[in-house]
XYZ file of C-alpha atoms in Angstrom:
664
model
C 0.000 0.000 0.000
C 1.460 3.368 -1.007
C 2.129 5.780 1.831
C 1.021 9.392 1.604
C 3.893 11.860 1.592
C 2.577 13.454 4.778
C 1.979 10.270 6.733
C 4.814 7.992 5.675
C 6.559 6.005 8.379
C 9.632 8.278 8.215
C 7.700 11.409 9.213
C 5.735 12.497 12.260
C 2.053 13.029 11.603
C 0.636 16.502 11.293
C -2.686 16.525 13.141
C -5.835 18.555 12.871
C -7.652 18.432 16.201
C -11.383 18.718 15.586
C -13.926 18.974 18.388
C -17.645 18.707 18.026
C -19.997 20.378 20.471
C -19.921 18.851 23.916
C -17.808 18.501 27.015
C -14.870 17.291 24.923
C -14.173 20.913 23.996
C -12.753 21.363 27.500
C -10.023 18.834 26.734
C -8.347 20.658 23.898
C -5.771 22.722 25.819
C -4.321 19.810 27.800
C -4.511 17.477 24.811
C -2.743 19.875 22.466
C -0.036 20.408 25.091
C 0.433 16.642 25.552
C 0.590 16.005 21.811
C 3.191 18.702 21.272
C 5.261 17.357 24.169
C 5.321 14.048 22.309
C 6.770 15.756 19.224
C 3.505 15.815 17.265
C 2.639 18.791 15.076
C -0.969 19.691 15.864
C -3.324 22.406 14.722
C -6.550 23.020 16.577
C -9.486 23.580 14.282
C -11.817 24.564 17.076
C -15.113 23.391 18.422
C -17.750 22.865 15.750
C -20.693 24.753 17.182
C -21.927 25.760 13.713
C -22.773 26.565 10.999
C -26.505 26.250 10.859
C -29.351 26.902 13.191
C -32.897 25.811 13.630
C -34.210 22.435 12.603
C -31.558 21.837 9.945
C -28.687 23.056 12.139
C -27.480 19.702 13.468
C -27.462 18.113 10.007
C -25.551 21.039 8.565
C -23.014 20.873 11.370
C -22.403 17.199 10.709
C -21.989 17.831 6.995
C -19.561 20.623 7.829
C -17.625 18.219 10.060
C -17.362 15.760 7.187
C -15.998 18.539 4.985
C -13.445 19.580 7.594
C -12.081 16.039 7.828
C -11.962 15.669 4.045
C -10.080 18.967 3.695
C -7.613 17.920 6.409
C -6.704 14.783 4.462
C -6.318 16.807 1.260
C -3.915 19.090 3.157
C -1.814 16.169 4.378
C -3.165 16.286 7.945
C -4.537 13.440 10.014
C -7.845 14.361 11.678
C -8.040 13.689 15.403
C -11.683 13.857 16.372
C -13.113 14.461 19.839
C -16.826 13.901 19.987
C -19.476 13.393 22.657
C -20.866 10.304 20.879
C -20.569 8.193 17.755
C -23.157 10.214 15.788
C -20.619 12.921 15.058
C -17.948 10.291 14.508
C -19.988 8.733 11.706
C -20.177 12.085 9.913
C -16.432 12.599 10.268
C -15.657 9.197 8.784
C -18.041 9.933 5.901
C -15.888 12.920 5.056
C -12.733 10.837 5.296
C -14.252 8.172 3.053
C -15.351 10.688 0.444
C -11.856 12.185 0.371
C -10.447 8.712 -0.328
C -13.189 7.493 -2.641
C -10.870 7.580 -5.662
C -8.731 4.925 -3.998
C -11.597 2.789 -2.778
C -13.573 2.253 0.381
C -11.961 2.526 3.798
C -11.655 0.169 6.738
C -12.566 0.703 10.373
C -11.496 -0.548 13.784
C -14.219 0.274 16.281
C -13.391 -0.109 19.958
C -16.701 0.364 21.675
C -18.582 -0.739 24.739
C -21.979 -0.268 23.166
C -21.554 0.292 19.438
C -24.515 2.661 19.776
C -26.278 -0.616 19.083
C -28.322 -1.242 22.169
C -31.355 -2.753 20.549
C -34.878 -1.586 21.381
C -37.015 -4.358 22.825
C -38.075 -6.742 20.072
C -35.980 -5.004 17.396
C -33.431 -7.180 15.609
C -31.776 -4.395 13.614
C -29.146 -1.981 14.723
C -30.455 1.377 15.849
C -30.649 3.767 12.896
C -28.355 6.318 14.516
C -25.605 3.728 14.893
C -22.178 4.263 13.416
C -21.761 1.124 11.328
C -25.136 1.087 9.477
C -24.503 4.626 8.281
C -20.979 3.901 7.112
C -22.050 0.700 5.364
C -24.821 2.545 3.570
C -27.673 0.704 5.295
C -29.222 3.963 6.471
C -28.779 7.572 5.424
C -26.446 9.754 7.460
C -27.836 12.919 8.970
C -28.653 15.319 6.133
C -27.219 13.018 3.454
C -27.855 10.067 1.175
C -26.987 6.436 1.875
C -23.470 5.718 0.688
C -21.257 2.678 1.225
C -18.288 4.376 2.875
C -16.825 1.221 4.367
C -15.715 -2.105 2.984
C -17.495 -4.624 5.269
C -14.624 -7.072 4.882
C -12.323 -4.416 6.343
C -14.482 -3.505 9.329
C -14.009 -5.001 12.765
C -15.313 -4.333 16.223
C -13.285 -4.815 19.396
C -16.101 -5.256 21.859
C -15.927 -4.203 25.463
C -19.223 -5.669 26.589
C -21.131 -8.890 26.275
C -23.214 -8.788 23.102
C -26.749 -9.998 22.683
C -27.497 -12.761 20.193
C -29.426 -10.281 18.038
C -26.483 -7.897 17.871
C -24.072 -10.667 16.987
C -26.396 -12.056 14.331
C -26.807 -8.690 12.667
C -23.080 -7.936 12.647
C -22.443 -11.393 11.240
C -24.895 -10.758 8.391
C -23.051 -7.564 7.557
C -19.791 -9.479 7.198
C -18.076 -7.590 10.002
C -15.403 -9.229 12.119
C -16.343 -9.128 15.786
C -13.754 -9.670 18.502
C -15.774 -10.524 21.577
C -14.846 -9.728 25.134
C -14.383 -13.441 25.803
C -11.898 -13.685 22.923
C -9.978 -10.656 24.205
C -9.711 -12.205 27.653
C -8.613 -15.527 26.200
C -6.030 -14.258 23.695
C -5.008 -10.824 25.117
C -5.907 -7.423 23.801
C -2.563 -7.060 22.023
C -3.075 -10.207 19.954
C -6.645 -9.239 19.104
C -5.659 -5.730 18.050
C -2.966 -7.156 15.789
C -5.640 -9.202 14.003
C -7.926 -6.172 13.885
C -5.206 -4.229 12.101
C -4.891 -6.979 9.517
C -8.611 -6.742 8.852
C -8.822 -2.941 8.628
C -5.671 -2.512 6.536
C -7.159 -4.703 3.832
C -9.237 -1.738 2.633
C -7.740 -0.067 -0.463
C -8.503 3.454 0.726
C -6.861 3.242 4.139
C -8.546 2.911 7.523
C -9.755 4.826 10.553
C -9.894 3.951 14.235
C -12.788 4.943 16.460
C -12.438 4.520 20.222
C -15.322 5.107 22.589
C -13.891 5.676 26.051
C -16.971 4.181 27.615
C -15.136 0.961 26.744
C -13.126 1.584 29.905
C -16.199 1.612 32.098
C -15.990 -1.088 34.730
C -12.516 -1.945 33.408
C -14.022 -4.060 30.663
C -10.903 -3.181 28.709
C -7.787 -2.399 30.733
C -6.457 1.012 29.679
C -2.771 0.073 29.983
C -2.850 -2.820 27.493
C -5.122 -0.771 25.235
C -2.590 2.078 25.140
C 0.185 -0.439 24.410
C -1.827 -1.888 21.517
C -2.474 1.552 20.031
C 1.249 2.202 19.650
C 1.199 -0.121 16.640
C -0.803 2.522 14.752
C 2.258 4.759 14.525
C 3.803 2.470 11.943
C 0.667 2.486 9.746
C 0.969 5.078 6.949
C -2.557 4.128 5.833
C -4.127 5.290 9.131
C -6.327 8.154 7.922
C -7.921 9.421 11.126
C -8.391 8.673 14.801
C -11.512 9.377 16.830
C -12.134 9.550 20.562
C -15.755 9.525 21.656
C -16.709 10.426 25.222
C -13.130 11.508 25.933
C -14.409 13.634 28.788
C -15.155 10.406 30.673
C -11.416 9.641 31.018
C -9.387 12.703 29.959
C -6.020 11.385 31.160
C -6.406 8.182 29.179
C -7.710 10.125 26.182
C -4.412 11.987 26.109
C -2.453 8.748 26.561
C -4.336 7.009 23.740
C -3.916 9.923 21.322
C -0.169 10.124 21.913
C 0.228 6.347 21.662
C -1.599 6.127 18.341
C -0.428 9.293 16.609
C 3.078 9.942 17.887
C 6.201 9.971 15.706
C 7.446 6.709 14.263
C 10.719 5.123 15.259
C 12.348 6.313 12.034
C 11.172 9.882 12.597
C 12.432 9.927 16.172
C 15.770 8.386 15.265
C 16.195 10.951 12.505
C 15.583 13.763 14.986
C 18.076 12.259 17.405
C 20.700 12.075 14.670
C 19.961 15.588 13.449
C 19.966 17.377 16.793
C 22.021 15.161 19.090
C 25.755 14.763 19.497
C 26.870 11.509 17.861
C 28.467 10.021 20.959
C 26.178 6.951 20.891
C 25.220 4.504 18.175
C 21.984 2.979 19.514
C 20.443 -0.213 18.245
C 17.506 0.257 15.834
C 14.644 0.536 18.317
C 12.847 3.399 20.069
C 11.252 2.592 23.414
C 8.189 4.350 24.749
C 7.043 2.402 27.792
C 8.329 -0.047 30.372
C 6.824 -2.240 33.076
C 8.663 -4.785 35.181
C 11.122 -6.665 32.992
C 9.456 -5.609 29.729
C 9.774 -2.637 27.391
C 7.545 -1.585 24.487
C 8.717 0.330 21.437
C 6.802 3.046 19.575
C 5.279 0.403 17.317
C 3.812 -1.454 20.294
C 6.230 -4.391 20.189
C 7.345 -5.940 23.479
C 10.943 -6.731 24.464
C 12.481 -8.546 27.416
C 15.014 -6.245 29.060
C 18.200 -8.258 29.496
C 20.337 -5.158 30.084
C 18.655 -3.263 32.958
C 20.374 -0.065 31.796
C 23.691 -1.566 32.932
C 22.113 -2.518 36.288
C 20.411 0.851 36.888
C 17.002 -0.840 36.456
C 17.786 -3.793 38.699
C 14.363 -3.471 40.361
C 12.502 -3.431 37.062
C 10.747 -0.631 35.245
C 8.237 1.283 37.337
C 8.405 -0.738 40.543
C 5.151 0.250 42.311
C 6.782 0.875 45.692
C 9.368 3.168 44.158
C 6.790 5.048 42.087
C 4.685 5.634 45.172
C 7.645 7.000 47.130
C 8.775 9.129 44.183
C 5.372 10.756 43.754
C 4.830 11.262 47.484
C 8.247 12.803 48.106
C 8.096 14.985 44.979
C 4.929 16.546 46.364
C 6.557 17.156 49.758
C 10.086 18.317 48.948
C 12.399 17.522 46.049
C 15.512 19.668 46.384
C 17.354 22.018 48.687
C 21.011 22.955 48.763
C 23.238 20.838 51.007
C 23.725 24.099 52.878
C 20.629 22.851 54.717
C 19.624 19.498 56.152
C 16.479 17.610 55.169
C 14.513 14.864 56.855
C 15.325 12.208 54.201
C 19.095 12.246 53.782
C 20.018 11.306 57.384
C 17.844 8.200 57.085
C 19.521 7.152 53.837
C 23.021 7.695 55.244
C 22.184 5.625 58.314
C 20.684 2.841 56.212
C 23.706 2.696 53.878
C 26.154 2.507 56.759
C 24.199 -0.141 58.666
C 23.499 -2.301 55.626
C 27.064 -2.314 54.270
C 29.005 -1.990 57.509
C 30.786 1.338 57.062
C 30.978 4.389 59.298
C 30.106 7.093 56.772
C 28.621 7.697 53.333
C 28.908 10.544 50.847
C 25.988 10.763 48.386
C 26.335 12.074 44.839
C 24.458 11.562 41.577
C 26.140 9.463 38.899
C 28.557 6.583 39.256
C 31.246 8.733 37.663
C 30.833 11.311 40.445
C 31.136 8.605 43.062
C 34.359 7.343 41.469
C 35.755 10.880 41.354
C 34.799 11.255 45.016
C 36.698 8.094 45.860
C 39.770 9.275 43.933
C 39.746 12.642 45.717
C 39.371 10.943 49.092
C 42.220 8.529 48.335
C 44.584 11.284 47.247
C 43.845 13.508 50.220
C 44.225 10.512 52.536
C 47.628 9.831 50.964
C 48.782 13.374 51.745
C 47.153 13.821 55.154
C 47.501 10.315 56.602
C 50.135 8.371 54.662
C 52.294 11.515 54.272
C 52.997 11.140 50.561
C 54.839 14.155 49.150
C 52.633 16.847 47.632
C 51.268 16.025 44.162
C 52.953 12.612 44.094
C 50.044 10.325 45.071
C 49.404 7.442 42.680
C 46.216 5.527 41.866
C 46.423 2.033 40.351
C 43.627 0.522 38.267
C 43.300 -2.455 35.934
C 43.466 -2.884 32.185
C 40.003 -3.383 30.709
C 38.374 -1.340 33.455
C 35.431 1.000 33.094
C 34.854 3.561 35.826
C 33.351 6.388 33.766
C 34.435 8.931 31.182
C 35.723 12.011 32.993
C 39.199 13.260 32.074
C 40.720 11.765 35.230
C 38.954 8.438 34.907
C 39.769 7.860 31.228
C 43.341 8.594 32.261
C 43.063 5.341 34.215
C 41.646 3.472 31.228
C 43.480 1.185 28.828
C 40.804 1.612 26.132
C 42.307 3.645 23.271
C 38.999 5.165 22.158
C 38.209 6.496 25.628
C 41.569 8.307 25.703
C 41.904 9.426 22.093
C 41.791 13.206 21.809
C 41.170 13.933 25.487
C 44.698 14.314 26.928
C 46.720 15.446 28.709
C 45.602 13.371 31.651
C 46.377 13.935 35.333
C 49.641 12.484 36.555
C 49.844 9.579 38.981
C 47.453 7.221 37.193
C 48.648 3.665 36.461
C 47.041 0.461 35.255
C 48.040 -3.184 35.563
C 46.693 -6.478 34.153
C 43.350 -7.503 35.643
C 43.328 -10.607 37.801
C 47.082 -10.548 38.437
C 47.782 -9.931 42.136
C 51.538 -10.171 41.585
C 51.295 -7.283 39.115
C 49.589 -5.207 41.797
C 52.330 -5.852 44.313
C 54.992 -5.004 41.728
C 53.282 -1.719 40.823
C 52.952 -0.391 44.361
C 55.413 2.301 45.433
C 55.675 4.391 48.602
C 53.540 6.995 46.776
C 50.659 4.624 46.012
C 47.429 5.861 47.550
C 44.876 3.328 46.333
C 44.038 0.388 44.128
C 40.705 0.897 42.332
C 39.177 -2.332 41.031
C 35.937 -3.795 39.704
C 35.184 -7.138 41.395
C 33.875 -8.243 37.991
C 34.630 -6.171 34.912
C 31.382 -5.276 33.175
C 32.271 -3.169 30.154
C 35.419 -5.256 29.887
C 33.282 -8.248 28.898
C 31.939 -9.694 32.174
C 35.432 -10.785 33.125
C 35.858 -12.608 36.458
C 39.236 -12.640 38.196
C 40.661 -15.911 39.535
C 39.185 -17.205 42.782
C 40.825 -15.533 45.747
C 42.138 -12.606 43.684
C 40.375 -9.891 45.651
C 41.336 -11.474 48.966
C 45.001 -11.502 47.966
C 44.745 -7.898 46.693
C 43.252 -6.874 50.036
C 46.153 -8.517 51.887
C 48.714 -6.810 49.635
C 47.077 -3.420 50.102
C 47.020 -3.790 53.907
C 50.654 -4.771 53.968
C 51.710 -1.769 51.896
C 49.364 0.718 53.576
C 47.377 1.203 50.337
C 43.615 1.688 50.120
C 41.537 -0.972 48.390
C 38.541 0.699 46.712
C 35.915 -1.445 44.987
C 33.819 -0.026 42.163
C 30.507 -1.828 42.710
C 28.435 0.550 40.581
C 27.326 -2.299 38.300
C 28.046 -5.347 40.444
C 26.607 -4.121 43.738
C 23.140 -4.349 45.267
C 22.435 -7.994 44.480
C 23.506 -8.153 40.846
C 25.957 -11.045 41.375
C 23.901 -12.900 43.975
C 25.313 -11.074 46.987
C 24.769 -7.544 48.220
C 28.329 -6.716 47.150
C 30.370 -8.749 44.681
C 33.399 -8.423 46.995
C 31.599 -10.721 49.401
C 32.268 -13.688 47.092
C 35.911 -13.408 48.219
C 35.057 -12.429 51.770
C 36.625 -8.991 51.264
C 35.704 -5.740 53.002
C 37.336 -2.945 50.959
C 38.468 0.339 52.513
C 35.996 2.113 50.276
C 32.984 1.017 48.209
C 31.412 2.875 45.289
C 27.674 2.302 44.746
C 25.384 3.604 42.027
C 22.961 2.661 39.266
C 20.531 0.335 41.110
C 20.595 2.661 44.121
C 18.315 5.030 42.198
C 15.760 2.321 41.478
C 15.852 3.065 37.756
C 14.145 6.401 38.432
C 16.894 8.828 39.443
C 20.705 8.992 39.319
C 21.818 8.168 42.855
C 25.327 7.075 43.854
C 27.410 7.008 47.000
C 30.922 6.453 48.286
C 31.150 4.457 51.535
C 34.154 4.309 53.867
C 35.128 4.434 57.513
C 35.994 7.722 59.220
C 39.715 7.034 58.869
C 39.292 7.676 55.148
C 36.161 9.812 54.875
C 37.383 12.089 57.664
C 39.869 13.757 55.289
C 37.002 15.821 53.849
C 36.255 19.187 55.446
C 33.295 21.437 54.594
C 33.887 22.904 51.152
C 36.325 20.201 50.002
C 33.743 18.388 47.937
C 30.070 18.790 47.097
C 27.211 18.384 44.655
C 24.100 20.516 44.202
C 21.838 17.522 43.643
C 23.809 14.955 45.637
C 21.739 13.640 48.519
C 18.643 15.649 47.607
C 15.512 14.558 49.499
C 13.812 13.100 46.436
C 16.810 10.941 45.561
C 17.319 9.989 49.200
C 13.723 8.824 49.566
C 13.883 6.719 46.388
C 17.272 5.205 47.295
C 16.061 4.338 50.770
C 13.067 2.515 49.313
C 15.234 0.793 46.699
C 17.434 -0.668 49.457
C 14.360 -1.853 51.327
C 12.931 -3.505 48.202
C 16.189 -5.414 47.632
C 16.070 -6.747 51.173
C 12.321 -7.288 51.464
C 12.039 -9.172 48.172
C 15.180 -11.284 48.777
C 16.614 -10.183 45.462
C 20.184 -11.218 46.288
C 19.083 -14.790 46.874
C 16.807 -14.706 43.830
C 19.632 -13.424 41.632
C 21.946 -16.171 42.843
C 19.410 -18.944 42.270
C 17.904 -18.083 38.896
C 21.215 -16.706 37.635
C 22.962 -20.011 38.216
C 20.288 -21.862 36.262
C 20.348 -19.340 33.433
C 24.133 -19.551 33.143
C 23.969 -23.347 32.945
C 21.427 -23.115 30.140
C 23.752 -20.827 28.219
C 26.708 -23.123 28.830
C 24.880 -25.750 26.759
C 25.792 -23.576 23.741
C 29.549 -24.009 24.212
C 31.077 -25.065 20.912
C 28.139 -23.807 18.813
C 29.820 -20.486 18.109
C 30.213 -19.836 21.854
C 33.705 -19.907 23.347
C 32.917 -19.176 26.992
C 30.059 -18.301 29.348
C 31.073 -16.444 32.478
C 29.473 -14.492 35.279
C 27.814 -14.625 38.675
C 24.175 -14.234 39.589
C 22.362 -12.235 36.925
C 25.560 -10.750 35.497
C 26.552 -13.010 32.611
C 28.663 -12.664 29.478
C 28.596 -14.966 26.459
C 31.896 -14.830 24.582
C 31.322 -15.593 20.904
C 33.713 -17.012 18.350
C 34.129 -14.060 15.936
C 34.921 -16.457 13.096
C 31.394 -17.847 13.389
C 29.193 -15.161 14.982
C 29.528 -11.398 14.906
C 28.493 -10.078 18.318
C 26.963 -6.832 17.039
C 24.911 -8.760 14.498
C 23.859 -11.202 17.206
C 22.623 -8.334 19.394
C 20.493 -7.033 16.518
C 19.179 -10.521 15.761
C 18.134 -10.945 19.385
C 16.506 -7.508 19.352
C 14.460 -8.580 16.330
C 13.237 -11.521 18.411
C 12.311 -9.378 21.394
C 15.409 -9.619 23.600
C 17.468 -6.587 24.566
C 21.187 -7.067 24.950
C 24.342 -5.310 23.793
C 27.726 -6.449 22.627
C 30.996 -5.336 24.187
C 34.609 -5.763 23.112
C 33.353 -7.031 19.720
C 32.801 -10.609 20.911
C 30.753 -10.606 24.133
C 26.998 -10.433 24.633
C 25.945 -9.157 28.070
C 22.908 -10.455 29.939
C 21.936 -8.578 33.090
C 18.137 -8.530 33.434
C 16.244 -6.867 36.285
C 16.647 -8.879 39.467
C 12.862 -9.238 39.677
C 12.790 -11.427 36.554
C 10.790 -14.642 36.897
C 12.014 -18.131 36.059
C 9.555 -18.498 33.152
C 10.886 -15.304 31.575
C 14.473 -16.501 31.886
C 13.490 -19.857 30.389
C 11.974 -18.098 27.376
C 15.069 -15.928 27.062
C 17.376 -18.948 27.197
C 15.375 -20.764 24.511
C 15.348 -17.702 22.254
C 19.046 -16.945 22.745
C 19.978 -20.559 22.031
C 17.905 -20.733 18.862
C 19.177 -17.369 17.609
C 22.851 -18.129 18.160
C 22.546 -21.579 16.600
C 20.982 -20.032 13.507
C 23.704 -17.395 13.283
C 26.463 -19.962 13.771
């Protein structure tokens, strides 16, 4: 089917918002604002209170409405209709059909609780004012002649109520596809709407969608799944118009439905990102719009299993209800003050962090990078004030293959050429050694060494685990040489590896611990540096700070995130299901897979580049509904939210296995 130049999948729709007389006129300001926020070009036509008066006034108004919709299509706009009932909707679709008559009749998806078809007692025909009889030419529209606007074979009804036998018989005689409420409950609304699209898009002239918000009454149709289903309309260039009847009954959902159905396509959004954004990322070909639990939906309504968790930032899943409740409640009370003042939330978070992890003090900041910088500043000042290293001589040791962030100082610690290229000169006193080699650490230490900064498991480095006992030996070496051991647990901490901290697998208590990502519950950037007073005490007021660090909103969310991890036993869950998932992946060894490594729900699959390209594998998995990302050209990372269920991991394992076998 040929796409119109104004509504092709590579362009955002240009809308004409049309309101008929009724309470829906009160919606226009908030709806226009919401549409524009979503990147949708919208022009408000106004409320159709005229023309016409007297006995012929209503008929003339409906004819005028039909003309407005026809003109909008001719101008390359998609009509968005708000109406108090389906009478006006029928007139609007007549105009749309007439504008497309040269191409053929149009299709219709009607989502309706009543269909305006409540039959009078003893009457076995649809009421004459009903939408479908008018559009099929069974009865004359108001002020007009009967005309077959719709192709019956391309008309379907998604019903939100139990239909009478008479209604079902009549619809069947008309050749209309009816999706009953029982079928929706049995198959899911998403599956039914997919079939409805197939029916409606069979019409040569395009199709329209008409949604009566009375369908939400009594939760006959759940609004969340309905909104998710409507996202698939974005990718339909043959969608001619969208109508919302009785929008005043549920204005918030009316706005949600309109944005879901009419927002920019993935191609349009990606083009905007490329045009206006710095090209410091090369994202996979998908644009997400909604998330819930372990699932994400793109702007075409397709569902994906999140096996990345935003590099562990979404360890508690998308939109955890406890976190959302705390976020909303605290945002209404107090969100931000300067740290020049105390608030009632931060002291509770600091106490909880210290008690849970066994340290004497905590310093809250925002991103993981800030927490790493905080640790580096603390280590250097400790070296000068406590260890008595000569001024400006303190050294920090890190490991090859590390990833601690991308500030100038931190990339100075990196062995990755791209991270360093073009950003020097770097601060002095930064060294790196091979990862997993305790002898190399001991050889690198000098009297000026302040700290050894290490990831218990390297994430960006390819989910690389050191040898058993490595961290314990490093801790012993650091103690012996009076050097601080600082663990970067931004990705590995908070249950990711099956323990609260990954260092615990070696029984190690570092001198300092860096937390982040999951601490913000996937809602806010929250990080912290933990240490005893012997280290943290080097800071004096004014030495270090952050405007947003430790703000009451972030503190409240982080406090709840810690409680969720403990209350829901997510460390134990991660250890148990992660072990089973890793074993499933190990069954692929030899079939293009060289190694599977990891702990808990932090797993890397190292591919044989001669047989499987990792970047191509990530895209192939994305096409099958699994989110992952390659690293170091050969490794696929799997780090789903810790709340993932066994059945979801089983499906993921089956899909990953099948995909990699096909690629190999």
